[in-house]
Coordinates of C-alpha atoms in Angstrom, one line a residue:
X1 CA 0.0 0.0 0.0
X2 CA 1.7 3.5 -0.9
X3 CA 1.0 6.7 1.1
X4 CA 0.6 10.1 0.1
X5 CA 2.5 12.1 2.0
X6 CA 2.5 15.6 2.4
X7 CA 5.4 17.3 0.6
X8 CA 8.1 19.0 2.8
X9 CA 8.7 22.9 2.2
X10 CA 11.4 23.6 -0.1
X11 CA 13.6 26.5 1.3
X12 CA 13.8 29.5 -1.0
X13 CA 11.1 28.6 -3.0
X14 CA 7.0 29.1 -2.7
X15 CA 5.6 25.8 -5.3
X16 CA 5.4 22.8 -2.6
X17 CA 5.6 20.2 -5.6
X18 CA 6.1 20.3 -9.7
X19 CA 2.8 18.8 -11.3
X20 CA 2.7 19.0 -14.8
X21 CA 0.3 21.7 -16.3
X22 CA -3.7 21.0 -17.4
X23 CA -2.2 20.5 -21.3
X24 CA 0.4 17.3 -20.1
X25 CA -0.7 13.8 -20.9
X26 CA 0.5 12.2 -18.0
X27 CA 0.6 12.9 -13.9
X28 CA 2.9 12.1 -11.4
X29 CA 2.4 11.7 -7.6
X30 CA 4.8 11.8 -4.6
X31 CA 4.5 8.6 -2.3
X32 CA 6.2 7.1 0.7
X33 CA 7.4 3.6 -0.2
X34 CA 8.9 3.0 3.4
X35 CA 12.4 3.8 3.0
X36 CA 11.9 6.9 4.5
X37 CA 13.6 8.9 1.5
X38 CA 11.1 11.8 2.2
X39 CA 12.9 12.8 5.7
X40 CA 15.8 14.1 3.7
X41 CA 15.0 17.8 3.4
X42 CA 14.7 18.1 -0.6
X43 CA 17.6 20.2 -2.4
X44 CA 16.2 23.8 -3.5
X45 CA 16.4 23.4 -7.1
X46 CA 18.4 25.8 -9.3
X47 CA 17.5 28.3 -11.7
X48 CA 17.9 28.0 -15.6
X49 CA 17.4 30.9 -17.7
X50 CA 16.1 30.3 -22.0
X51 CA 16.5 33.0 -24.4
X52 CA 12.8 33.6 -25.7
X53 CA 12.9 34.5 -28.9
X54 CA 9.6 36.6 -29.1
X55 CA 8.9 38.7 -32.4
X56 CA 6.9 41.8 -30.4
X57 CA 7.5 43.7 -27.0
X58 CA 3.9 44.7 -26.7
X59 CA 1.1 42.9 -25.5
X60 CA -2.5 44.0 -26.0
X61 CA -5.6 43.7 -24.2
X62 CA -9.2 44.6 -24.1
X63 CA -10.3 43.1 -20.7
X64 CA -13.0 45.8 -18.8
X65 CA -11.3 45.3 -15.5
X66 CA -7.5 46.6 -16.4
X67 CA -6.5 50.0 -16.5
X68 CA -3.9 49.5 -19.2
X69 CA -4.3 48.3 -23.0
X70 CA -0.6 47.3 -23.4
X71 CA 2.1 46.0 -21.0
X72 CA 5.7 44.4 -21.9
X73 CA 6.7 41.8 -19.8
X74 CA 10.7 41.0 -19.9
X75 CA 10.5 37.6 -18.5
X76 CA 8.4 34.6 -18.3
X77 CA 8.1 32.8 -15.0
X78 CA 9.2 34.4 -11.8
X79 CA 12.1 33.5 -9.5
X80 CA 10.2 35.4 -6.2
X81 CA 8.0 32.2 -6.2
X82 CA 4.9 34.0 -4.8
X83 CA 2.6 31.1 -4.0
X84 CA -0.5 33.0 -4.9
X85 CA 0.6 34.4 -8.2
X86 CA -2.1 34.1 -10.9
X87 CA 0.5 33.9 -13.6
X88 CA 1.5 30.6 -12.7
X89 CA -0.8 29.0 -15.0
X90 CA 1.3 30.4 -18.0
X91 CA 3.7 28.2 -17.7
X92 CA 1.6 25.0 -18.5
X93 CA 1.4 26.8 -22.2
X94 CA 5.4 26.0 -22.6
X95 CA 5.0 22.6 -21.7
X96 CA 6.3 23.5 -18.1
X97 CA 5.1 22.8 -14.3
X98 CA 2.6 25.8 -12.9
X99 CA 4.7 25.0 -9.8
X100 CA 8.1 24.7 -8.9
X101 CA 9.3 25.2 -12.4
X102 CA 7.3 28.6 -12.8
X103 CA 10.0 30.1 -10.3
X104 CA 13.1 27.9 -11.7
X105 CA 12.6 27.5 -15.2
X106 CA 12.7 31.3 -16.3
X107 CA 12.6 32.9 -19.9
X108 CA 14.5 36.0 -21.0
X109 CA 13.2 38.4 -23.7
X110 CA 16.7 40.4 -24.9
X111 CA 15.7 42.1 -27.4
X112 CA 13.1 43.4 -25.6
X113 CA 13.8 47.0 -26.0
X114 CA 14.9 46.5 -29.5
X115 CA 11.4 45.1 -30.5
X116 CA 9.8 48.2 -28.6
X117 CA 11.7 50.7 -30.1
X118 CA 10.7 49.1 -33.7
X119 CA 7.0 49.1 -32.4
X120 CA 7.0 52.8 -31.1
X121 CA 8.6 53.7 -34.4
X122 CA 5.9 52.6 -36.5
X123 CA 3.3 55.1 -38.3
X124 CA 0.4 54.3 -36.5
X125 CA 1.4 54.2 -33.1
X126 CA -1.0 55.9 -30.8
X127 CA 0.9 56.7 -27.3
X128 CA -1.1 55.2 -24.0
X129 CA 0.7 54.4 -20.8
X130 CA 2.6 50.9 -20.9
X131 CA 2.2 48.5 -17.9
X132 CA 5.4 47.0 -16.6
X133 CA 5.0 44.2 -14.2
X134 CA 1.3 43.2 -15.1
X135 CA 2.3 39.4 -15.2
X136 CA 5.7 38.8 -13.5
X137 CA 8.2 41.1 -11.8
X138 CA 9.7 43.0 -14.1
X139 CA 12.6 43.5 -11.3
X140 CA 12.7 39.7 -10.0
X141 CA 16.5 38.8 -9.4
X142 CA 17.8 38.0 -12.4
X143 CA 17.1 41.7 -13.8
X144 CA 20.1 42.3 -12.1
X145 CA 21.8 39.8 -14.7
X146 CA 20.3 40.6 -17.5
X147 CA 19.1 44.1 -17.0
X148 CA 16.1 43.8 -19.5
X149 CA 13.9 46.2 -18.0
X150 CA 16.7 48.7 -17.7
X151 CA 16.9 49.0 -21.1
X152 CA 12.9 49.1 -22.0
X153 CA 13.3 52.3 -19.7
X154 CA 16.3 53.9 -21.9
X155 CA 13.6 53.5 -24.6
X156 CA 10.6 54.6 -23.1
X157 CA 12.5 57.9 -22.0
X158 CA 14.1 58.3 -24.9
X159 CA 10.5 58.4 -26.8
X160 CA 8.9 61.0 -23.9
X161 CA 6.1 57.4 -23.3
X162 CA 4.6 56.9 -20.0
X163 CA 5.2 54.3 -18.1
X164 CA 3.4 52.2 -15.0
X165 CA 5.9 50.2 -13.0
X166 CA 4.6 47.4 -10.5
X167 CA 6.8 45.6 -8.3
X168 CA 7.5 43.8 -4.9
X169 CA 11.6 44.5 -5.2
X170 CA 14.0 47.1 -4.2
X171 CA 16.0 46.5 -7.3
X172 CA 13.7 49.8 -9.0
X173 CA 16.1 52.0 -6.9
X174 CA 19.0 51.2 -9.5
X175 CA 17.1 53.0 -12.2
X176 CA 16.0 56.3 -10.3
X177 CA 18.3 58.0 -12.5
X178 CA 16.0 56.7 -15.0
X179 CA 12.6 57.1 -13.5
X180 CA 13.0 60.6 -11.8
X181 CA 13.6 63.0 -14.6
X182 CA 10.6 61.5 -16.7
X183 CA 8.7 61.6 -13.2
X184 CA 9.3 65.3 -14.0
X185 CA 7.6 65.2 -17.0
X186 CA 5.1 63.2 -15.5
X187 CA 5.4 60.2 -17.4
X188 CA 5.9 57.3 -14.5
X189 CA 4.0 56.1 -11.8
X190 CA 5.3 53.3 -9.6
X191 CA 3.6 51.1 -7.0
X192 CA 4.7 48.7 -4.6
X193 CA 3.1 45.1 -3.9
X194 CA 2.8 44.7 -0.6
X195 CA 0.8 41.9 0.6
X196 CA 2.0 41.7 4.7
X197 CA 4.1 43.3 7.5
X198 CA 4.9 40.1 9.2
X199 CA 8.3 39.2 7.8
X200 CA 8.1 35.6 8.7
X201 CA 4.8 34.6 6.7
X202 CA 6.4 36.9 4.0
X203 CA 9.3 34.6 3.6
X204 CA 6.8 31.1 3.3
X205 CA 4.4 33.1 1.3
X206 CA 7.0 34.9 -1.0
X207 CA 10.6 33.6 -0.9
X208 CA 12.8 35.0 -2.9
X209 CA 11.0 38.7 -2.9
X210 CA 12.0 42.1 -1.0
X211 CA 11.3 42.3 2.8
X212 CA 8.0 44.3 3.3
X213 CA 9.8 46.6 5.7
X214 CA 12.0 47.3 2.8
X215 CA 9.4 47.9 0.5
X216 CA 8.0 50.6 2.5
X217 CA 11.5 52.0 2.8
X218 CA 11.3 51.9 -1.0
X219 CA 8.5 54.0 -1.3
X220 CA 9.8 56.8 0.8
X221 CA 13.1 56.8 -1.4
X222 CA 11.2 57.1 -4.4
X223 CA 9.2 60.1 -3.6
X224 CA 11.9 61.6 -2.1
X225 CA 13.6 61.1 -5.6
X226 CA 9.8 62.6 -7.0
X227 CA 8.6 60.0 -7.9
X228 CA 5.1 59.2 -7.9
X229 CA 4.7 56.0 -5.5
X230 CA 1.7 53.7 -4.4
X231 CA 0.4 50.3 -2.8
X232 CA -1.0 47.9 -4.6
X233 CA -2.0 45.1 -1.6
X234 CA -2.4 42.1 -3.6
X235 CA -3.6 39.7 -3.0
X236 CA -5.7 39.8 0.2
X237 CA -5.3 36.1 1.8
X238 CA -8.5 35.7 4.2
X239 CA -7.4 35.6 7.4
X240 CA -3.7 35.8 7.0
X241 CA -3.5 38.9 5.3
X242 CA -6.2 40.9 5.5
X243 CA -6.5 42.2 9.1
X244 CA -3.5 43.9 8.2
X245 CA -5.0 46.0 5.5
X246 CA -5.4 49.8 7.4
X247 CA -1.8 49.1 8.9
X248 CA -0.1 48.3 5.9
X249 CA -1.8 51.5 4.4
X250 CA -1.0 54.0 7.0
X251 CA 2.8 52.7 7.2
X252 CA 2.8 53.6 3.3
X253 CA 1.6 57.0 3.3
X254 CA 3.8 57.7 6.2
X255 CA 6.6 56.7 3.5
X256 CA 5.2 58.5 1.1
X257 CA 2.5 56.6 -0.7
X258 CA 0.0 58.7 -2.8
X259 CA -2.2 56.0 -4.0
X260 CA -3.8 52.7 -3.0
X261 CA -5.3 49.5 -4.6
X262 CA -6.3 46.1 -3.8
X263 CA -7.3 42.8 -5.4
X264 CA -8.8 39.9 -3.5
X265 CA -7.2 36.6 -3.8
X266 CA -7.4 34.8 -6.9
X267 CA -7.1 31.0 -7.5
X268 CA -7.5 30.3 -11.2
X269 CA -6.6 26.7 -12.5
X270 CA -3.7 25.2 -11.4
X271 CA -2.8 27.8 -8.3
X272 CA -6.2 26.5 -6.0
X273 CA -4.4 23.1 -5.8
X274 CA -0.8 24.6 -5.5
X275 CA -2.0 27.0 -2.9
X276 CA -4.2 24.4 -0.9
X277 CA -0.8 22.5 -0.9
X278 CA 1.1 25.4 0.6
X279 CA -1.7 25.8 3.3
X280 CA -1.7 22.3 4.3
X281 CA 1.7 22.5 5.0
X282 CA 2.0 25.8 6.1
X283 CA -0.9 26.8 7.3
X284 CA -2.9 23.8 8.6
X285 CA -4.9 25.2 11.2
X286 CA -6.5 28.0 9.1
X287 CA -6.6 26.4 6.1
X288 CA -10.1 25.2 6.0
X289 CA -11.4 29.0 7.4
X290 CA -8.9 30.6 4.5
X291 CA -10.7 28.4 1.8
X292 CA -14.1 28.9 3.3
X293 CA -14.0 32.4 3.5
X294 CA -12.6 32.3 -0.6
X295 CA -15.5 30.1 -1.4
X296 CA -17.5 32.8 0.1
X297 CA -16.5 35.9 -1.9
X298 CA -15.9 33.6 -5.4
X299 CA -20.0 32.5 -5.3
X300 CA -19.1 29.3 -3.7
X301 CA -16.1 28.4 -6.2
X302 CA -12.5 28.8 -5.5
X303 CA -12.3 30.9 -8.4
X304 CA -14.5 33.5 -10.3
X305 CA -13.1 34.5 -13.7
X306 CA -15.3 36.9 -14.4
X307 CA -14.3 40.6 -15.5
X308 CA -16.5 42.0 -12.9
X309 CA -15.8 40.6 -10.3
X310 CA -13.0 38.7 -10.2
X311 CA -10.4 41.5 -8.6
X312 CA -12.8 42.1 -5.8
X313 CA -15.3 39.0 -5.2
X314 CA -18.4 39.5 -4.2
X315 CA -20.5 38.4 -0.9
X316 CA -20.6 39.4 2.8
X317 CA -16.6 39.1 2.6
X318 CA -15.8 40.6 -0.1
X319 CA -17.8 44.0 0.9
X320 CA -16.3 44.1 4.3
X321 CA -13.3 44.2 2.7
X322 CA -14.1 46.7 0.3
X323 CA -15.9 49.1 3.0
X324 CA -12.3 49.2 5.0
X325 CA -10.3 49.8 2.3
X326 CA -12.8 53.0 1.3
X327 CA -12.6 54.2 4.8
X328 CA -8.7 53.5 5.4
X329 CA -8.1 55.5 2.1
X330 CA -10.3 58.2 3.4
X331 CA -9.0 58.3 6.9
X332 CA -5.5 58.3 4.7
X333 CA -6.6 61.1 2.1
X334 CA -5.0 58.5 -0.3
X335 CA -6.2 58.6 -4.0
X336 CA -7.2 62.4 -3.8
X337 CA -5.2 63.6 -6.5
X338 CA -3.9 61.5 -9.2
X339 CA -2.1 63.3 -12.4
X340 CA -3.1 61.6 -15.4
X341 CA 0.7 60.3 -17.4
X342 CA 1.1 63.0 -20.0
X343 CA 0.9 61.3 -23.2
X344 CA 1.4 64.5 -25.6
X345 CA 5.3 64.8 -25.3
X346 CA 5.5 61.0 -27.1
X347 CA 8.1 62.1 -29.8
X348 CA 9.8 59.8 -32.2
X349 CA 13.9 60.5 -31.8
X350 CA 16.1 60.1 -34.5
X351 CA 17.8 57.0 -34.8
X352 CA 21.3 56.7 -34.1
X353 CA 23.2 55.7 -37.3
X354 CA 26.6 57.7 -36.1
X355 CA 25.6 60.0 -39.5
X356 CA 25.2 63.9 -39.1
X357 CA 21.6 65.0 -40.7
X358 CA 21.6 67.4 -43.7
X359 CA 19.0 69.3 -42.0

């Protein structure tokens, strides 16, 4: 008779276990055959980065629920393993696991800025603020490496094009040279994840991302730079996270924080069972409340996919939450004022062929 065991956490990572995506043929499933193998505290495995040859920077979208109708993201995958990350299910498209291999198995897009310097250059371009970080970190650790976002910046200032950064790092402060002179011409806002104070769950929930003490501290040194800076608290984990919501807002606008914005949990395809996995492990004595309380604000389901609702949820739950967060940004006087980017000083530079103009 075999056993299924519960799988041990893996130390600098978020993904419990490596199922293969809802596309693969086949499953495989972790048992205990007696030998006690499974006490052994599994090696953390190592990351591998592909080149990913992509043929376009931008990516388009019409969804109601989105602020933005373009976004570049420099990297597939991300190496901060966030359990709850609703981009995990990407993976499964390249063949990959939605789990461990999501934050191992990375993909690099190099010629990135190349590709959206080609795109901004063409005729019927119509400038609108681009979204960095919509789907993974755009400042996850190998940026540091490979310094892909760096350069999308060089572009997008070169060009006068506004810009929306999200992100959970502290690696953004390397390009404040970059991002406060077009802050002057307002053409960047940035915001902060920040999804807990409490360091320790931070580390189980997100691994490899910046301290939330440190992201705070983040804010603050980018509007002293004058750069606009926000919060984004996403997602709000029933019962882990969420009483935490009016203090993680008032330590950000003590640092600085202009602007606020939430979205509720989301579990779509292959993250509910990854992040029941986590909480069995991690969090077995609140699991069951955590999951009842998401059934409660998804309509009974673990997940609602629907462009209405699925940022915010709906129910008893989900309106609490949204009543606190209206009063904690009113108590705050965040979201008062917020300067639209200035899309009118998009200009097409001159490319640089080392040749002097005639005119």
């Amino acid at each position: 008779m075999t056993l299924t065991k519960k799988p041990p956490p893996i130390k600098g990572r978020g993904a419990l276990s490596n199922a293969g995506g809802r596309f693969e043929l086949h499953a495989h499933e972790a048992f205990d055959d007696g030998w006690n193998a499974d006490d052994l505290e599994p090696a953390a495995p190592g990351v591998t980065v592909t080149i990913d040859s992509a043929r376009t920077a931008l990516t388009y979208n019409d969804s109601p629920d989105i602020g933005f109708d373009r976004s570049i993201n420099a990297y597939r995958g991300c190496e901060h393993g966030c359990i709850y990350c609703f981009a995990r299910p990407t993976h499964a498209y390249l063949g990959l696991s939605p789990g461990l291999d999501f934050e191992t198995r990375l993909f690099a897009k190099p010629n990135a800025a190349v590709l959206l310097e080609k795109e901004l250059r063409h005729r019927n371009y119509v400038c609108r603020p681009i979204a960095l970080g919509t789907n993974t970190d755009p400042y996850q650790p190998i940026e540091r490496q490979w310094r892909i976002t760096r350069q999308i910046l060089e572009v997008l200032a070169a060009f006068s094009h506004p810009v929306t950064i999200l992100t959970k790092s502290a690696r953004i402060e390397r390009d404040i040279d970059i991002l406060a002179p077009m802050a002057a011409r307002h053409l960047v806002e940035v915001r902060l994840s920040v999804t807990t104070m409490d360091s320790q769950l931070a580390r189980r929930l997100e691994p490899r991302a910046t301290a939330p003490l440190r992201r705070i501290e983040v804010i603050k040194n980018l509007n002293d730079a004058g750069i606009p800076t926000g919060v984004m608290i996403a997602p709000i984990i029933p019962v882990l996270t969420d009483p935490e919501m009016e203090d993680i807002l008032e330590a950000c606008v003590k640092a600085g924080a202009q602007s606020a914005g939430y979205v509720m949990l989301r579990l779509p395809l292959e993250v509910k069972d990854l992040f029941k996995e986590w909480l069995a492990v991690h969090e077995p004595l609140k699991a069951e409340h955590v999951m009842s309380l998401v059934r409660g604000a998804r309509g009974g389901k673990e997940n609602d996919p629907h462009f209405s609702t699925r940022m915010v949820g709906t129910g008893p739950y989900a309106d609490l939450i949204a009543q606190r967060f209206t009063l904690a940004c009113k108590k705050f006087h965040l979201n008062k004022v917020r300067e639209r980017l200035n899309t009118s000083r998009f200009r097409t530079p001159q490319p640089d062929t080392g040749q002097l103009t005639l005119f």
